[in-house]
C-alpha cells in the first residue's frame, strides 16, 4: 500500500517545511480553502473517517455537533498525549511529519470555523516539542499560519501545550482541564466538549492521526478514501508493534487487516521462533487475546466481536517466557498510578486489584483471590467516571478468562514459575 | 522571584490563551528550569506571575508526575518499566542502576550524579527497553548500553 501518513519519513529533513512542500505538502490546504467549509465537512463525512485515538467516533459527526453550536470562538485541540502503553504510532508524525499534522489542523480549523488551535503534547516527547515548535514557526513565516493565510482572509493560530506526565489527560475532558491549567480530572458529561469545552466554548478534540488523515481525504476525495481498508472503518491505520516480534515498529496498513497478518507477515513473526502466548491488540487497556483468537480484522467494528478492542492499534506480542500474572500486575500498577482519584470505584478499585495481584505474584496469594479480583473488577466496570477504571477492570477480567490456570498455579504453588525469566 | 526576562517569557505564553491560569503548566516548566525543581519559592513565583492563588499552583503541580517535586541530581534518568519494556528486561536494568550507579527509584545517588524515576511508557516500545536522560532519548537498552550511555553524563 502506498504510504501517506508515513510518506517521506526516510528523508532525514522530512520535518522541514521546504521538504514537505517539495513532496506536495500544503496542496490539500489550498484545495480546501478553494471550497466552502461545509463542503470540506461533506468530504470528511463521505470518507467515513473515524477518530484514531481509540474510541473510533465518526469525525464528521463530532465536527457537526460543534458547528451546530452558535457560540464562538470555537477551539480545535489536537490530542498528542499518546500515553496508552504500547502506543508510539503518533510519534513518527510528530517528529518526522509535523507539517502533515499542521496542514490537517488547518483544514479542520477552516471547516469548523475555528481560528485557534492547540497541540496537547505529552511531556514524555521532548524532541517532538522542539520539532513541532520549529515547524509552527516555519508555517508562520510562510504564511500557512496567521491572520491572512495564503491571502485568503483565513485566520488560524496554533501553539503547543506540553503536558507533564499524566495518562488521564488523554481523556478529552481531562485534557481540556489540563490545558486550562488545572489537575487533569475528567469532567461530567453532558455537556460534551463540542458544546462546552475549553474555556466553556465549543471545542473539538481530535487525535494526531485523525487530523493527519485530512490532507489525504481532501487530496483524493472522500469517496476514494472510503474504499481503502474495511467498509465500516475506512482508511489507512498506523499500528505500533512491540514485544516479542522480529521487526517491531510503526506500520501504516489498511484498516481491517488481520492481526495475524500484522504479527506474522509485517512484523516478521515471533522473535527467535518462540511460541506465541498472548497478544494485547490495542494498548494495555484493551482485553488480551490468546493465540487462537488473533485471526481477526483490526478495526473498530470487528475487534469487539473478537473479544477485544482496536484501541490505539498498539499491538503487544508476548511469547511463552512471559508470566500473565506479572503482566496483569504491572498493568494494574500503571492504572493505580494513573487513576486521577476523582471517583471511588477507580481510585480504590485499582489499588485493591494491584495489591491482590502483587501478593499472588510474590507467592502469597490465597484461596479465593481470583474470585475477589473478579468481584472487584465487576464492581468497577461501568461504574467509573471515565474509561480508565473500565479499562483496568477489563484487563483483569480478560486475563483471568484466558489464563486462569496461571493464576491458579500461582496460588497453589505459592510462587511464580517464570519470575526470573526476564 | 523571576527576573524580567523570565517574566517577559511568561507574558508571551499567557498571550496564547484566553485566560491567565491556562499558562500554569508551561510556567511550572519554566519555574523548574529556573529553580532546578518546584521549590516553595518556585511555586510562589509562578503564583505571582500569573496572579493565581498559591494553593492552586501547588495543587495542580502535585497532580503531574513529570514535574520535579524535590531536588534532583545533575542528571535525571527516566526509565520505562511498562509491559513492552518489562518483558524485554527493564526491571533488571532498575536493579543494575542501583548496584552500579547507587541510584534507586525516586532517589538520588550519593554523589548527586543521577536521580532515577520509573516511567509509565515513554512511547519507545518498539525499541524497548528505553529511557530518557534529561531530555535525551536512549533505547534498545542493555546493561552494556547503559554503561556506554551514562559514561557521557558526568
PDB file of N, CA and C in Angstrom, chain A residues 10 28 58 85-86 121 126 130 132-133 183 212 233 241-242 248 288 302 314 325 333 353 415 419 421:
ATOM      1  N   UNK A  10      11.624   8.709   5.565  1.00  0.00           N
ATOM      2  CA  UNK A  10      13.015   8.247   5.473  1.00  0.00           C
ATOM      3  C   UNK A  10      13.937   9.431   5.178  1.00  0.00           C
ATOM      4  N   UNK A  28      -3.274  20.282  -0.326  1.00  0.00           N
ATOM      5  CA  UNK A  28      -4.646  19.990   0.096  1.00  0.00           C
ATOM      6  C   UNK A  28      -5.254  21.181   0.818  1.00  0.00           C
ATOM      7  N   UNK A  58     -17.168   8.694  14.576  1.00  0.00           N
ATOM      8  CA  UNK A  58     -17.089   9.326  13.253  1.00  0.00           C
ATOM      9  C   UNK A  58     -16.709  10.811  13.359  1.00  0.00           C
ATOM     10  N   UNK A  85       0.029   2.670  27.119  1.00  0.00           N
ATOM     11  CA  UNK A  85       1.248   1.874  26.985  1.00  0.00           C
ATOM     12  C   UNK A  85       1.214   0.925  25.780  1.00  0.00           C
ATOM     13  N   UNK A  86       2.313   0.882  25.079  1.00  0.00           N
ATOM     14  CA  UNK A  86       2.407   0.108  23.843  1.00  0.00           C
ATOM     15  C   UNK A  86       2.236   0.975  22.613  1.00  0.00           C
ATOM     16  N   UNK A 121       0.607  18.129  23.774  1.00  0.00           N
ATOM     17  CA  UNK A 121       1.675  17.150  23.571  1.00  0.00           C
ATOM     18  C   UNK A 121       2.145  16.560  24.889  1.00  0.00           C
ATOM     19  N   UNK A 126      10.063  15.192  24.496  1.00  0.00           N
ATOM     20  CA  UNK A 126      10.739  16.490  24.398  1.00  0.00           C
ATOM     21  C   UNK A 126      11.218  16.819  22.982  1.00  0.00           C
ATOM     22  N   UNK A 130      10.275  20.290  20.468  1.00  0.00           N
ATOM     23  CA  UNK A 130      11.165  21.177  19.705  1.00  0.00           C
ATOM     24  C   UNK A 130      10.804  21.165  18.219  1.00  0.00           C
ATOM     25  N   UNK A 132       7.924  20.338  16.704  1.00  0.00           N
ATOM     26  CA  UNK A 132       6.638  20.985  16.417  1.00  0.00           C
ATOM     27  C   UNK A 132       6.751  22.507  16.502  1.00  0.00           C
ATOM     28  N   UNK A 133       7.461  22.992  17.531  1.00  0.00           N
ATOM     29  CA  UNK A 133       7.613  24.446  17.648  1.00  0.00           C
ATOM     30  C   UNK A 133       8.381  25.023  16.460  1.00  0.00           C
ATOM     31  N   UNK A 183      -5.725  20.396  37.436  1.00  0.00           N
ATOM     32  CA  UNK A 183      -5.437  18.974  37.510  1.00  0.00           C
ATOM     33  C   UNK A 183      -6.202  18.291  36.390  1.00  0.00           C
ATOM     34  N   UNK A 212      -4.198  14.047  10.765  1.00  0.00           N
ATOM     35  CA  UNK A 212      -3.210  13.845   9.697  1.00  0.00           C
ATOM     36  C   UNK A 212      -3.791  13.114   8.493  1.00  0.00           C
ATOM     37  N   UNK A 233     -14.962   1.039   8.579  1.00  0.00           N
ATOM     38  CA  UNK A 233     -13.876   1.855   9.145  1.00  0.00           C
ATOM     39  C   UNK A 233     -12.798   2.055   8.083  1.00  0.00           C
ATOM     40  N   UNK A 241       3.811  -1.927  16.811  1.00  0.00           N
ATOM     41  CA  UNK A 241       4.017  -3.316  17.248  1.00  0.00           C
ATOM     42  C   UNK A 241       5.239  -3.377  18.154  1.00  0.00           C
ATOM     43  N   UNK A 242       5.049  -3.975  19.333  1.00  0.00           N
ATOM     44  CA  UNK A 242       6.178  -4.116  20.247  1.00  0.00           C
ATOM     45  C   UNK A 242       6.146  -5.482  20.912  1.00  0.00           C
ATOM     46  N   UNK A 248       9.757  -5.100  15.359  1.00  0.00           N
ATOM     47  CA  UNK A 248       8.822  -4.154  15.973  1.00  0.00           C
ATOM     48  C   UNK A 248       8.893  -2.800  15.279  1.00  0.00           C
ATOM     49  N   UNK A 288      -6.795  -8.814  26.531  1.00  0.00           N
ATOM     50  CA  UNK A 288      -5.790  -9.685  25.922  1.00  0.00           C
ATOM     51  C   UNK A 288      -6.460 -10.765  25.071  1.00  0.00           C
ATOM     52  N   UNK A 302     -14.958  -4.734  14.091  1.00  0.00           N
ATOM     53  CA  UNK A 302     -14.688  -6.176  14.174  1.00  0.00           C
ATOM     54  C   UNK A 302     -14.076  -6.607  15.495  1.00  0.00           C
ATOM     55  N   UNK A 314      -2.163  -0.475  19.193  1.00  0.00           N
ATOM     56  CA  UNK A 314      -0.842  -0.791  19.757  1.00  0.00           C
ATOM     57  C   UNK A 314      -0.794  -2.266  20.100  1.00  0.00           C
ATOM     58  N   UNK A 325       0.347 -13.293  35.092  1.00  0.00           N
ATOM     59  CA  UNK A 325       0.022 -12.660  36.378  1.00  0.00           C
ATOM     60  C   UNK A 325       0.911 -11.423  36.553  1.00  0.00           C
ATOM     61  N   UNK A 333      -0.510  -1.765  38.289  1.00  0.00           N
ATOM     62  CA  UNK A 333       0.360  -0.767  38.914  1.00  0.00           C
ATOM     63  C   UNK A 333       0.244   0.542  38.131  1.00  0.00           C
ATOM     64  N   UNK A 353      -7.004  -4.110  43.356  1.00  0.00           N
ATOM     65  CA  UNK A 353      -6.614  -5.105  42.348  1.00  0.00           C
ATOM     66  C   UNK A 353      -5.098  -5.272  42.323  1.00  0.00           C
ATOM     67  N   UNK A 415       4.192 -19.573  44.231  1.00  0.00           N
ATOM     68  CA  UNK A 415       5.298 -18.870  43.565  1.00  0.00           C
ATOM     69  C   UNK A 415       4.983 -18.660  42.086  1.00  0.00           C
ATOM     70  N   UNK A 419       9.193 -16.161  37.243  1.00  0.00           N
ATOM     71  CA  UNK A 419       9.568 -14.889  37.876  1.00  0.00           C
ATOM     72  C   UNK A 419      10.898 -14.311  37.395  1.00  0.00           C
ATOM     73  N   UNK A 421      12.549 -14.974  34.471  1.00  0.00           N
ATOM     74  CA  UNK A 421      12.903 -15.201  33.064  1.00  0.00           C
ATOM     75  C   UNK A 421      13.188 -13.918  32.282  1.00  0.00           C
TER      76      UNK A 421
END
